[in-house]
PDB file of C-alpha atoms in Angstrom:
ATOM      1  CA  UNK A 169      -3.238   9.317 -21.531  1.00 91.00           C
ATOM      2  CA  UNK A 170      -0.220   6.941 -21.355  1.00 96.00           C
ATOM      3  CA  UNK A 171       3.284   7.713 -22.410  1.00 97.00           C
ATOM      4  CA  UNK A 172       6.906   5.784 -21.662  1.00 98.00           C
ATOM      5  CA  UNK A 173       8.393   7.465 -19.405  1.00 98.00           C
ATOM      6  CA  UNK A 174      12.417   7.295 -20.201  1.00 97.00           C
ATOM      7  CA  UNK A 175      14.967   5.551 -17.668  1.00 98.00           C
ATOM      8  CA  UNK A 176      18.241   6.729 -16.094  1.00 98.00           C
ATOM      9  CA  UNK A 177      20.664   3.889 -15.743  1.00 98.00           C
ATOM     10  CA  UNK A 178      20.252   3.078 -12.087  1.00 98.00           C
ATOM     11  CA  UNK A 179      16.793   3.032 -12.753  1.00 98.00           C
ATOM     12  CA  UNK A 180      17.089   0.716 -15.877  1.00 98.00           C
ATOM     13  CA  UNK A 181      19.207  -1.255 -13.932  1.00 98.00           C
ATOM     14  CA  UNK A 182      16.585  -1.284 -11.140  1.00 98.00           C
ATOM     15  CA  UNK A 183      13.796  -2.346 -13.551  1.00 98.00           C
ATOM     16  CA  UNK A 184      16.395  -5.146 -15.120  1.00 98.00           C
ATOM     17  CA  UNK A 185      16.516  -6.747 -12.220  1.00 98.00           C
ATOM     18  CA  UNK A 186      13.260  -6.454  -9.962  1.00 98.00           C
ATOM     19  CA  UNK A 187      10.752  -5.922 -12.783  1.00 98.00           C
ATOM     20  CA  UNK A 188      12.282  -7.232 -16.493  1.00 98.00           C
ATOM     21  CA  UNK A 189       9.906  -5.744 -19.357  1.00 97.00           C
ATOM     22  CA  UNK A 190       7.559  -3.853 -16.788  1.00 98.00           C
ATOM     23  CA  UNK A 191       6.700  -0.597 -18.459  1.00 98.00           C
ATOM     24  CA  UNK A 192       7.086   2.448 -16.634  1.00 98.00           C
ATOM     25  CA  UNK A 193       4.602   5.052 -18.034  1.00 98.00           C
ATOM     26  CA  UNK A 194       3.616   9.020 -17.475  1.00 97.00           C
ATOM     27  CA  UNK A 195       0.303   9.480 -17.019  1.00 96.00           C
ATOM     28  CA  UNK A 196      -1.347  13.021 -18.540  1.00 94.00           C
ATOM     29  CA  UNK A 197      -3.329  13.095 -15.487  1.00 90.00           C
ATOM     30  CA  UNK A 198      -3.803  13.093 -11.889  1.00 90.00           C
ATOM     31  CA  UNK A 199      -5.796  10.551 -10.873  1.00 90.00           C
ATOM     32  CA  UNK A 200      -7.102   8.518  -7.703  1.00 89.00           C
ATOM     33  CA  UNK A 201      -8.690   5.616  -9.245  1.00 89.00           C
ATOM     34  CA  UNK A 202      -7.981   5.535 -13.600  1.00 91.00           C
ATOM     35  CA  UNK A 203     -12.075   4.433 -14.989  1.00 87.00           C
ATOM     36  CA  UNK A 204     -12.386   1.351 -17.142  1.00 90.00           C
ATOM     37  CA  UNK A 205     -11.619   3.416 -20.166  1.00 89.00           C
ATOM     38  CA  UNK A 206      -8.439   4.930 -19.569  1.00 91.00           C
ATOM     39  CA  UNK A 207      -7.261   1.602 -17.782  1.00 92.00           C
ATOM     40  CA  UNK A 208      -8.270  -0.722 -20.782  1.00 93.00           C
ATOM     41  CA  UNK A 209      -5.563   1.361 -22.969  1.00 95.00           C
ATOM     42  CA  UNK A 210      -2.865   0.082 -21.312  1.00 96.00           C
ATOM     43  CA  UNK A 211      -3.246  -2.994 -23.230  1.00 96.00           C
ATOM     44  CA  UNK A 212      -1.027  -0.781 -25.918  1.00 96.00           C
ATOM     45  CA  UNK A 213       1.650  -1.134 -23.469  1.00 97.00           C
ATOM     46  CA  UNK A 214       1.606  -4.379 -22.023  1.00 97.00           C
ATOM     47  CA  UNK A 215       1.397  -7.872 -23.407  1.00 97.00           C
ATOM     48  CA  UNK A 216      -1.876  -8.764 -21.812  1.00 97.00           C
ATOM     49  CA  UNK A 217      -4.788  -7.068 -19.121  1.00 96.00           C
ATOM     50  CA  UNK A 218      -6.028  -9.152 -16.610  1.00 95.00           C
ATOM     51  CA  UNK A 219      -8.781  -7.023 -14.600  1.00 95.00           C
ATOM     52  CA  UNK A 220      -9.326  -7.671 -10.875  1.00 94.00           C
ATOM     53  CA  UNK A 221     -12.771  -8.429  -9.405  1.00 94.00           C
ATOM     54  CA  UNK A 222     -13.011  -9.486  -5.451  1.00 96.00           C
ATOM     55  CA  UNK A 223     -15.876 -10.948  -3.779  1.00 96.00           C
ATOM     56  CA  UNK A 224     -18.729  -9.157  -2.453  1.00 95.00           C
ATOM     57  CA  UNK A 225     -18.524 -10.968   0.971  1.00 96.00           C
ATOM     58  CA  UNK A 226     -14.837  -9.331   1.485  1.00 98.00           C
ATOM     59  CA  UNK A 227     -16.352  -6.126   2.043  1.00 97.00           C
ATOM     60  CA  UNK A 228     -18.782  -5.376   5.086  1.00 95.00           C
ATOM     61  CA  UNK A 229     -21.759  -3.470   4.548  1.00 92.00           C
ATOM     62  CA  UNK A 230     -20.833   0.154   5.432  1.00 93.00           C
ATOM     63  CA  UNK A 231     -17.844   1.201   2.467  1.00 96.00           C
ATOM     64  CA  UNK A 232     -16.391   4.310   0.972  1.00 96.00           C
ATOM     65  CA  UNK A 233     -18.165   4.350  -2.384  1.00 95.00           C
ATOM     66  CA  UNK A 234     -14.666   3.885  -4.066  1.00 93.00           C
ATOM     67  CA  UNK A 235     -13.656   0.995  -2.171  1.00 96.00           C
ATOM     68  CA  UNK A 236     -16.684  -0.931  -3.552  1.00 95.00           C
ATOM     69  CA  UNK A 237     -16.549   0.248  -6.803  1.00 92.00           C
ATOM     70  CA  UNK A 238     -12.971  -1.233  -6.663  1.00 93.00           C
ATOM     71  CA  UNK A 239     -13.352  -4.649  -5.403  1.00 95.00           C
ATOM     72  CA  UNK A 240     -16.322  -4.435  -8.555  1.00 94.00           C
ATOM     73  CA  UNK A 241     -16.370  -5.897 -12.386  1.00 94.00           C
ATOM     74  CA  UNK A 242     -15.299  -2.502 -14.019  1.00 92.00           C
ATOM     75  CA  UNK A 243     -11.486  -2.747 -14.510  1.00 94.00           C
ATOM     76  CA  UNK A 244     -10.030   0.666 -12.569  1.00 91.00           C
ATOM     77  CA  UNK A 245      -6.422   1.005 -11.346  1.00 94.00           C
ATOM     78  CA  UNK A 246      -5.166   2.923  -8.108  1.00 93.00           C
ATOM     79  CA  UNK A 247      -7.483   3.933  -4.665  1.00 94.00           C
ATOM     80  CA  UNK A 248      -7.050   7.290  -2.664  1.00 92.00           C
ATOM     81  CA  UNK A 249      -3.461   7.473  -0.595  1.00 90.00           C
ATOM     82  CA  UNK A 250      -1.432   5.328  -3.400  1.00 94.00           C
ATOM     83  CA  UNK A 251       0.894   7.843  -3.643  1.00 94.00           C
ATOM     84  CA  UNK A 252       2.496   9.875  -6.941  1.00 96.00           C
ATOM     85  CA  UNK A 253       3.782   6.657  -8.169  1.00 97.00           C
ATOM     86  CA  UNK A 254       1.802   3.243  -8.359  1.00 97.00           C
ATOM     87  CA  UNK A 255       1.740  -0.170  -9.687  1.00 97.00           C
ATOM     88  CA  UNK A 256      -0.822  -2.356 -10.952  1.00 97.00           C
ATOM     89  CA  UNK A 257      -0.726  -6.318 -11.190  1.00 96.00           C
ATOM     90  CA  UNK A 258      -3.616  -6.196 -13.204  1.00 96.00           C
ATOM     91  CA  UNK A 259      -1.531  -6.195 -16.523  1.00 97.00           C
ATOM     92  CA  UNK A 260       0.986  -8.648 -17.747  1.00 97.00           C
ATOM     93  CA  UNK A 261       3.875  -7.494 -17.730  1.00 97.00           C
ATOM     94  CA  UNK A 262       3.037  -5.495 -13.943  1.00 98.00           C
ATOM     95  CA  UNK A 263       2.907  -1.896 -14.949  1.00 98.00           C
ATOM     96  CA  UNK A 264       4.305   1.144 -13.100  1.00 98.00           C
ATOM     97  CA  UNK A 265       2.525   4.552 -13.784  1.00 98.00           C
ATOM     98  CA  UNK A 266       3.722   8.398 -12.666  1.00 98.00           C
ATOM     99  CA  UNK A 267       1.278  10.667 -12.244  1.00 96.00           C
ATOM    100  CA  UNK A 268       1.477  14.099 -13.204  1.00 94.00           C
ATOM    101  CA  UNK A 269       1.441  15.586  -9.824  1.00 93.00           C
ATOM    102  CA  UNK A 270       5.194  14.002 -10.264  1.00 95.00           C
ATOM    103  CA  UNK A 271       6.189  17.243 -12.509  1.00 94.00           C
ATOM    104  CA  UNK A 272       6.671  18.683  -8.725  1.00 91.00           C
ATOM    105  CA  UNK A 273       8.450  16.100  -6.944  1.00 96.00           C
ATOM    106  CA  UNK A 274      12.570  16.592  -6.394  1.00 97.00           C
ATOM    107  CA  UNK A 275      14.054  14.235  -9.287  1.00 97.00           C
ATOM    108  CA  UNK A 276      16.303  11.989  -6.973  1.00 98.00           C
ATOM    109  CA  UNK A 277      13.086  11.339  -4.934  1.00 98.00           C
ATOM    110  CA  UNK A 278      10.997  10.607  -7.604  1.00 98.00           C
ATOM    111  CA  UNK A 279      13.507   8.443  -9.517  1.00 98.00           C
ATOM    112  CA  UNK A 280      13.380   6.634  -5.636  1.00 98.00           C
ATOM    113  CA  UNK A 281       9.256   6.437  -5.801  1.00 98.00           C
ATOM    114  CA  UNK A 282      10.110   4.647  -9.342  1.00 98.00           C
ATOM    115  CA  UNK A 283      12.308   1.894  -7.903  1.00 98.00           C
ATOM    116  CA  UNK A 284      10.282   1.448  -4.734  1.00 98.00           C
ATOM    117  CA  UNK A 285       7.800   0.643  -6.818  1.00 98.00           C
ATOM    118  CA  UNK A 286       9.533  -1.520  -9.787  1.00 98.00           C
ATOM    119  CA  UNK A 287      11.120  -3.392  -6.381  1.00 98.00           C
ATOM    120  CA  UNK A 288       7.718  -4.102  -4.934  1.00 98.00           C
ATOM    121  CA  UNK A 289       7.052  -5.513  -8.743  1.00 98.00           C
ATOM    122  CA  UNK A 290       9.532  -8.321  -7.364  1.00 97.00           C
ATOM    123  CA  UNK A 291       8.728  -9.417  -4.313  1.00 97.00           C
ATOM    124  CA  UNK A 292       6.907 -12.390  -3.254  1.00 96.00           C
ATOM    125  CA  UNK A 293       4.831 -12.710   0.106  1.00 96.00           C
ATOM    126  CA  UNK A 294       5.098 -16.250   2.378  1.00 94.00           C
ATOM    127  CA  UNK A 295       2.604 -18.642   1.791  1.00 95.00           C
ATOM    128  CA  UNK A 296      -0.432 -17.955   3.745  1.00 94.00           C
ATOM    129  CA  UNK A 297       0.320 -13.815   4.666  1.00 96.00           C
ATOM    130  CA  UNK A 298      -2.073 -13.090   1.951  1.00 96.00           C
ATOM    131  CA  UNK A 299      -6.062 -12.755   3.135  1.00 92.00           C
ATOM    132  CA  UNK A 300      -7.146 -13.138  -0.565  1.00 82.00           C
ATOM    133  CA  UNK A 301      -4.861 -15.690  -1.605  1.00 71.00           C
ATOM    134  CA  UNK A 302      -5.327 -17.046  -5.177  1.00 47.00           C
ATOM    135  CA  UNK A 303      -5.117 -20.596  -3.799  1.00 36.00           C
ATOM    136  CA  UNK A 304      -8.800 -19.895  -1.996  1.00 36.00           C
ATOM    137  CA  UNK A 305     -10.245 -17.060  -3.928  1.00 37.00           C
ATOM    138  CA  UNK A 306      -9.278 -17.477  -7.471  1.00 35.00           C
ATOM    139  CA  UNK A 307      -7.055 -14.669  -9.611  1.00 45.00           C
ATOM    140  CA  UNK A 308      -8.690 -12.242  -7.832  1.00 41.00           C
ATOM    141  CA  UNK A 309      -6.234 -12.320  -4.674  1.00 40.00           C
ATOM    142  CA  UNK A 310      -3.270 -10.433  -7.054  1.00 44.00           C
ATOM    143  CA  UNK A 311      -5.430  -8.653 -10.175  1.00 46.00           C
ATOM    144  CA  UNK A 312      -4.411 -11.433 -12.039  1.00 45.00           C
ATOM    145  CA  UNK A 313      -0.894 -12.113 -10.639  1.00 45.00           C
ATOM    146  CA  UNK A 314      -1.359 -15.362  -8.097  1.00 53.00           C
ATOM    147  CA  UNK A 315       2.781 -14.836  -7.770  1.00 75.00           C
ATOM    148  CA  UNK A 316       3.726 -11.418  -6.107  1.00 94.00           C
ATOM    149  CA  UNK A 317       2.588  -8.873  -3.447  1.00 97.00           C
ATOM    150  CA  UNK A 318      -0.772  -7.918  -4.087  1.00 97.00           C
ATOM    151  CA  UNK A 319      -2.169  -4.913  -5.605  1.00 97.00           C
ATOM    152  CA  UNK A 320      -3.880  -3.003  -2.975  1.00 97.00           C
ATOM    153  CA  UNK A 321      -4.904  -3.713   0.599  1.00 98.00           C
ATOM    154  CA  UNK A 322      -8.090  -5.133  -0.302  1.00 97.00           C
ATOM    155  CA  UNK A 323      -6.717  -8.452  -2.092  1.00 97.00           C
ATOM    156  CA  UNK A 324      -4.222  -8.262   0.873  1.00 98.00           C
ATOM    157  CA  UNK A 325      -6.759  -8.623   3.756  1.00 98.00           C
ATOM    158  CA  UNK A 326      -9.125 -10.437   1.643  1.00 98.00           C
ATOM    159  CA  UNK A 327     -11.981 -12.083   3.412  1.00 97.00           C
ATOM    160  CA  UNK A 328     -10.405 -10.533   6.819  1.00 98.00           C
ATOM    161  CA  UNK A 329     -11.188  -7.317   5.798  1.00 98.00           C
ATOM    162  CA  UNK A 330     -14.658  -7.742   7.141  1.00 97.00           C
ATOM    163  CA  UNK A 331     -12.730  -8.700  10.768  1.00 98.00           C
ATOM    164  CA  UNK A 332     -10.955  -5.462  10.380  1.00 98.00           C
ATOM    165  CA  UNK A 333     -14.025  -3.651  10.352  1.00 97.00           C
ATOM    166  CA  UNK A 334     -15.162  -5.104  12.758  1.00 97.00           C
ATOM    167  CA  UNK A 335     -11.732  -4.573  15.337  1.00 97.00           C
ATOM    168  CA  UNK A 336     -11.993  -0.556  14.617  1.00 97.00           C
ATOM    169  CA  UNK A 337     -15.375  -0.326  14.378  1.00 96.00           C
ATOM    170  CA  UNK A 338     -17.178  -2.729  16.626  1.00 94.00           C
ATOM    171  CA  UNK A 339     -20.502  -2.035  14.879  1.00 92.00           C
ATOM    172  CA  UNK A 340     -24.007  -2.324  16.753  1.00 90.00           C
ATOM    173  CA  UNK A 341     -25.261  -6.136  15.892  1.00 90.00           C
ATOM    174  CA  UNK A 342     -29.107  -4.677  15.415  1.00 89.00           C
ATOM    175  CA  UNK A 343     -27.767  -1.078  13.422  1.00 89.00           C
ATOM    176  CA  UNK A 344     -24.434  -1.966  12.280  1.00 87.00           C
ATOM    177  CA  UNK A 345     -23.596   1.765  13.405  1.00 92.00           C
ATOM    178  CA  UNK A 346     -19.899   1.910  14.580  1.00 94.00           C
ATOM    179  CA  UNK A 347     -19.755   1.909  18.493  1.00 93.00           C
ATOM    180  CA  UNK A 348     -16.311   3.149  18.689  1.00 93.00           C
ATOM    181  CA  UNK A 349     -16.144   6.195  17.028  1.00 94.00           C
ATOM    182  CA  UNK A 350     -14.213   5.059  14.225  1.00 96.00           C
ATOM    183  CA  UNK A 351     -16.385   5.015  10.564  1.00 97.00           C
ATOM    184  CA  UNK A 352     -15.780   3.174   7.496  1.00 97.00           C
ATOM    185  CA  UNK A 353     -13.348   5.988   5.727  1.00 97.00           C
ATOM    186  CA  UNK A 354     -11.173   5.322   9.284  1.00 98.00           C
ATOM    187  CA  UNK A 355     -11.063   1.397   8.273  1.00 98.00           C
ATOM    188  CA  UNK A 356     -10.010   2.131   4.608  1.00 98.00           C
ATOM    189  CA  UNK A 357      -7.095   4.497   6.295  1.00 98.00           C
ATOM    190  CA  UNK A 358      -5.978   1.838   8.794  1.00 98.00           C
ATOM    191  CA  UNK A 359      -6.076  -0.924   6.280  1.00 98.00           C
ATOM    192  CA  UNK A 360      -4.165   1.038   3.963  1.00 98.00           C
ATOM    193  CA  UNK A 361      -1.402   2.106   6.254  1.00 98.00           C
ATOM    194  CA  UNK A 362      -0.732  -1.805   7.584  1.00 98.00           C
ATOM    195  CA  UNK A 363      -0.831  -2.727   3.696  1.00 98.00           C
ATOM    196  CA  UNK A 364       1.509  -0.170   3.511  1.00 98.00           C
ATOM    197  CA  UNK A 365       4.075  -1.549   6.181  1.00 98.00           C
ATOM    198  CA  UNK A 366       4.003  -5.135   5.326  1.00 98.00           C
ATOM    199  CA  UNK A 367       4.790  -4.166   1.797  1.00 98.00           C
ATOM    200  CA  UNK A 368       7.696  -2.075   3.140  1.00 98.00           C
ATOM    201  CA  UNK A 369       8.653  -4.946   5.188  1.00 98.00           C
ATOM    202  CA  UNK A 370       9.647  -7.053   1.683  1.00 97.00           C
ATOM    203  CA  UNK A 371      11.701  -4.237   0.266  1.00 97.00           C
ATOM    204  CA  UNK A 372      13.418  -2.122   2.609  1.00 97.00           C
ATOM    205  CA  UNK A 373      16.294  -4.670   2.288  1.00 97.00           C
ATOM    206  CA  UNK A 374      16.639  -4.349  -0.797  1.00 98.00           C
ATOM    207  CA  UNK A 375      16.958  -0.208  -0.485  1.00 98.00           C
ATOM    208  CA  UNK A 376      19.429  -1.191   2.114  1.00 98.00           C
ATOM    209  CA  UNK A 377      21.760  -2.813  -0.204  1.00 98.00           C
ATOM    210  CA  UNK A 378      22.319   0.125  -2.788  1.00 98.00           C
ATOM    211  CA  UNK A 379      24.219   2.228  -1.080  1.00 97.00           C
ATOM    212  CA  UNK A 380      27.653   1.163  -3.094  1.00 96.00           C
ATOM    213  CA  UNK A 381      25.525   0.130  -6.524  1.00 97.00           C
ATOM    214  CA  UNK A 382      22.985   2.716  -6.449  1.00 98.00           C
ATOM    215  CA  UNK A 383      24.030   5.479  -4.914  1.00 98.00           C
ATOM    216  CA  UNK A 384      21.235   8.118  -5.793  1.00 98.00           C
ATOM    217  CA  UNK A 385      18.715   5.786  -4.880  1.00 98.00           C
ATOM    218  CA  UNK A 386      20.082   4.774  -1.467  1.00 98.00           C
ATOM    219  CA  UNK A 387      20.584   8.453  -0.215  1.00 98.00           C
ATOM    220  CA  UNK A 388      16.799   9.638  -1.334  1.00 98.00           C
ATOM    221  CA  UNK A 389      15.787   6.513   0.615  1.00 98.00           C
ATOM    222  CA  UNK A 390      18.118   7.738   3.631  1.00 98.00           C
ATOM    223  CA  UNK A 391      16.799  11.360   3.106  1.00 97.00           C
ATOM    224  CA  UNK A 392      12.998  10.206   3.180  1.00 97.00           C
ATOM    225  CA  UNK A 393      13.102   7.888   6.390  1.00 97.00           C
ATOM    226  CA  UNK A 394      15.368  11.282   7.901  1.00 96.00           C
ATOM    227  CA  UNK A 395      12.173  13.232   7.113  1.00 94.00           C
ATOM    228  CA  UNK A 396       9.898  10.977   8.912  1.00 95.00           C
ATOM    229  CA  UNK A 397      12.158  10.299  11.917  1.00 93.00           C
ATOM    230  CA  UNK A 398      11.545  13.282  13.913  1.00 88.00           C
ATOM    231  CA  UNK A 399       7.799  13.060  14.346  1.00 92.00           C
ATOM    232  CA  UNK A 400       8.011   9.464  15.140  1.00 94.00           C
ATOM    233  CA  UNK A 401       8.957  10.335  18.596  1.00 88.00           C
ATOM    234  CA  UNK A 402       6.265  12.262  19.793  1.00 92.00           C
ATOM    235  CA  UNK A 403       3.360  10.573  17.918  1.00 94.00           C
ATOM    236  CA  UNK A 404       1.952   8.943  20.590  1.00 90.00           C
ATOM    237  CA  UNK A 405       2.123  12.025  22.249  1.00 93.00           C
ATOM    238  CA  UNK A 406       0.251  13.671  19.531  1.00 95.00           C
ATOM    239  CA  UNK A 407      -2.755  11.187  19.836  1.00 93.00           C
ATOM    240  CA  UNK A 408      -3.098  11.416  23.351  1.00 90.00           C
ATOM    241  CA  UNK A 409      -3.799  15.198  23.124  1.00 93.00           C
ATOM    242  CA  UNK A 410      -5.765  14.725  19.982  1.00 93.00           C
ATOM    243  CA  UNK A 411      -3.525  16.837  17.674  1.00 96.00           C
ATOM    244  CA  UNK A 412      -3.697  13.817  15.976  1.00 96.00           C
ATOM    245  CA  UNK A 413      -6.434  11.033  15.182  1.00 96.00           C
ATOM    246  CA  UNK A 414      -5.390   7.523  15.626  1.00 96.00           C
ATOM    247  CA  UNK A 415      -5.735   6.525  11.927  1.00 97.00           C
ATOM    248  CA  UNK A 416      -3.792   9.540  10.947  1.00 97.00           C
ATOM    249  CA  UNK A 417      -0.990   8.117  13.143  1.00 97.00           C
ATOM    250  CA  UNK A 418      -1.127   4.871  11.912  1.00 98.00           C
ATOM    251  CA  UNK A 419      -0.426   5.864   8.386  1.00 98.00           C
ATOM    252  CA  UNK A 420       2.181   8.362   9.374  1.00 97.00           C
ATOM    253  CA  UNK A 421       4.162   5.531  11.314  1.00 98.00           C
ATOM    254  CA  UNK A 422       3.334   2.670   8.915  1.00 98.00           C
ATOM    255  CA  UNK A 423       5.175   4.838   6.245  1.00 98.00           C
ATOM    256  CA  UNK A 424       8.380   4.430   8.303  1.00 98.00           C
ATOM    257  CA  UNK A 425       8.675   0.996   8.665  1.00 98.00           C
ATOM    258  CA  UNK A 426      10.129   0.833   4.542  1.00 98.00           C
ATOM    259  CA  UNK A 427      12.921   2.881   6.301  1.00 98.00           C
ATOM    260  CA  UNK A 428      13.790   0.989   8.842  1.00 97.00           C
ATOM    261  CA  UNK A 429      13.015   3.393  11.396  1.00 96.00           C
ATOM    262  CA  UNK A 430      12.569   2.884  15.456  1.00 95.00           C
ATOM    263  CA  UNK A 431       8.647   2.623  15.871  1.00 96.00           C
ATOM    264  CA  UNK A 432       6.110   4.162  19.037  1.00 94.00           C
ATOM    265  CA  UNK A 433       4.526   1.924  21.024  1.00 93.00           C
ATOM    266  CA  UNK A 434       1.843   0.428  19.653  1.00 95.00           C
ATOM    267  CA  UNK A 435       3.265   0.488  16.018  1.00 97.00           C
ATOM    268  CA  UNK A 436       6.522  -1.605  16.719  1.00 96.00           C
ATOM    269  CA  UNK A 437       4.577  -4.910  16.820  1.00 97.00           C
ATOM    270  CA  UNK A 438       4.160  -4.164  13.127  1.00 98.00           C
ATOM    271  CA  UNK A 439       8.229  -3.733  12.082  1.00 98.00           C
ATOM    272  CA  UNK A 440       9.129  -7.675  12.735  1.00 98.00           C
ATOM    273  CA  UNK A 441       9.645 -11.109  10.756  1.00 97.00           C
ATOM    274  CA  UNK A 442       6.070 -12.215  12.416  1.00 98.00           C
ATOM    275  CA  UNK A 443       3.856  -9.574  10.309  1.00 98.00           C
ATOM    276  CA  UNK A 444       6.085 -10.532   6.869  1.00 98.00           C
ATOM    277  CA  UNK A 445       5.323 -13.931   7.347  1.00 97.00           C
ATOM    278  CA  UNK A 446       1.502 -13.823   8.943  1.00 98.00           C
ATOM    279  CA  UNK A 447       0.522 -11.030   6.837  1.00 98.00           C
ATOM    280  CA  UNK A 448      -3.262 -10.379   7.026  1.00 98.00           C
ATOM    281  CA  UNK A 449      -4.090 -12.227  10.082  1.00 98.00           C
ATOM    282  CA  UNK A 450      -1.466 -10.374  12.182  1.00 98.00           C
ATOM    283  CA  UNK A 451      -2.848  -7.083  11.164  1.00 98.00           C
ATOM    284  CA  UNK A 452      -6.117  -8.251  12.395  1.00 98.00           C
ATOM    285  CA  UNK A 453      -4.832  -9.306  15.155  1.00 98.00           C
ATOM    286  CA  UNK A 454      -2.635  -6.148  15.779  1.00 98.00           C
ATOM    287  CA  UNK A 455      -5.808  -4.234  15.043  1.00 98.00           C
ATOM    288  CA  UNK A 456      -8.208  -6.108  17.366  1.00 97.00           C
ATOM    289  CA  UNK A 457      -5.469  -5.699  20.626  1.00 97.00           C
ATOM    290  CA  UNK A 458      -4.661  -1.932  19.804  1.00 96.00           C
ATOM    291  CA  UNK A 459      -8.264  -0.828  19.322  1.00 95.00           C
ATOM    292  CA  UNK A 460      -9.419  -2.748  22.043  1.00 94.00           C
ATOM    293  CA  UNK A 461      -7.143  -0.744  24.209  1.00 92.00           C
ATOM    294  CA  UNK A 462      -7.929   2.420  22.682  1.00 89.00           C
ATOM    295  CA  UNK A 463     -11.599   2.051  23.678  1.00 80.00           C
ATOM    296  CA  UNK A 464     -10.948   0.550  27.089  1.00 73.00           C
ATOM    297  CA  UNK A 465      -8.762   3.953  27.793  1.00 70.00           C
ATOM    298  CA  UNK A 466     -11.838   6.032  27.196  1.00 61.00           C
TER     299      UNK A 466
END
């Protein structure tokens, strides 16, 4: 299932310094969430598993089957939209896995998906930007790491989740049907997207900074934020004429803050020091003023 995956130098060097003794393994299969089974072998790799459970009470009651089965006992790794290359905090050392859809990703971008992740390995979020934080909820908050950024955007939100749902959704106090429009698989989207830009928020600097040390790594990061920027412009416009759905948008533009690039109105609010440091509670925040508006303009 599992294999070590071998390292070029800048990568090594990457690894040395972001994410000492984190193992960086190919995995034989292409997965969205790895079951209990194939998750509990990475104990071969690592010195120790610490499987993630999260409160019942984080989630509301209307959930994509996989989200729930996540936030569960059974130890599982990975959600739909984490991308070719993951991490999970849920073994000690943090473990970086490559799936095998990689086999078909340019090199010098998937050596960059590597780093990106063995970078996010490293950082550590302000105190209080993390819904789920350890100090409140237990190990839970981090799959077993109380220390860096959490695994997914469920720890991340934590109990706010349920106030997330409730900003997009706005469900019907006697049905709990969604009065907006917006369903439970559009929550899960939106969530993941502003997990995705406040994680890109702690290490875009560090991309920044390779340009002289790593120089591979620096111009797939330049190459990838290139490949975004030309949409950007006209994504607003693309929602307003319903070529594209708002949550579809929101992911597409939360993608581009890790490269630094100029946001649409309403997505700027999310590239600045404020959601870093606030974490969670500005996203619910964001969420609450931007879908407010959305449903006030219909």
């Amino acid at each position: 299932m599992f294999s070590p995956r071998s390292l070029d130098d800048d990568l090594a060097a990457v690894r040395d310094r972001y994410a000492p003794g984190s193992p960086v393994l190919d995995v034989d299969s292409d997965f969205e969430t790895l079951p209990p089974a194939a998750a509990e072998d990475l104990g071969l790799f690592v010195d120790g598993l610490g499987p993630a459970s999260y409160p019942a009470d984080w989630l509301p009651e209307a959930v994509p089957d996989l989200l729930r089965k996540h936030a569960g006992p059974a130890f599982t790794v990975g959600l739909p939209g984490d991308g070719t290359v993951v991490r999970t905090t849920q073994t000690d050392p943090a473990t970086v896995l490559v799936k095998r859809r990689a086999e078909g990703t340019p090199e010098d971008f998937l050596a960059f998906l590597i780093a990106e992740r063995l970078v996010q390995i490293g950082c550590e979020p302000a105190p209080g930007a993390v819904g789920g934080d350890a100090s409140s909820n237990g190990d839970a908050a981090n799959g077993g790491d109380s220390s860096g950024l959490p695994e997914s955007f469920l720890p991340f939100f934590g109990e706010r989740y349920r106030d997330l749902d409730a900003a997009i959704r706005r469900p019907d106090p006697e049905t709990g049907e969604s009065t907006t429009g917006f369903g439970p698989t559009d929550v899960f989207q939106v969530a993941n997207a502003l997990f995705d830009a406040w994680v890109g928020l702690h290490a875009r600097d560090e991309f920044a900074s390779w340009e002289g040390e790593h120089p591979r790594l620096f111009d797939a990061w330049v190459d990838a934020g290139e490949r975004l920027s030309g949409r950007l412009g006209g994504l607003s416009g693309e929602v307003a004429r319903g070529d594209t759905d708002f949550p579809s948008a929101t992911e597409y533009a939360c993608s581009a803050v890790k490269h630094g690039l100029d946001l649409p109105a309403p997505y700027g609010a999310l590239d600045t020091t404020a959601y870093r440091e606030r974490g969670a509670d500005y996203a619910v925040a964001w969420a609450e003023k931007t879908f407010a508006a959305l449903v006030d303009e219909e």
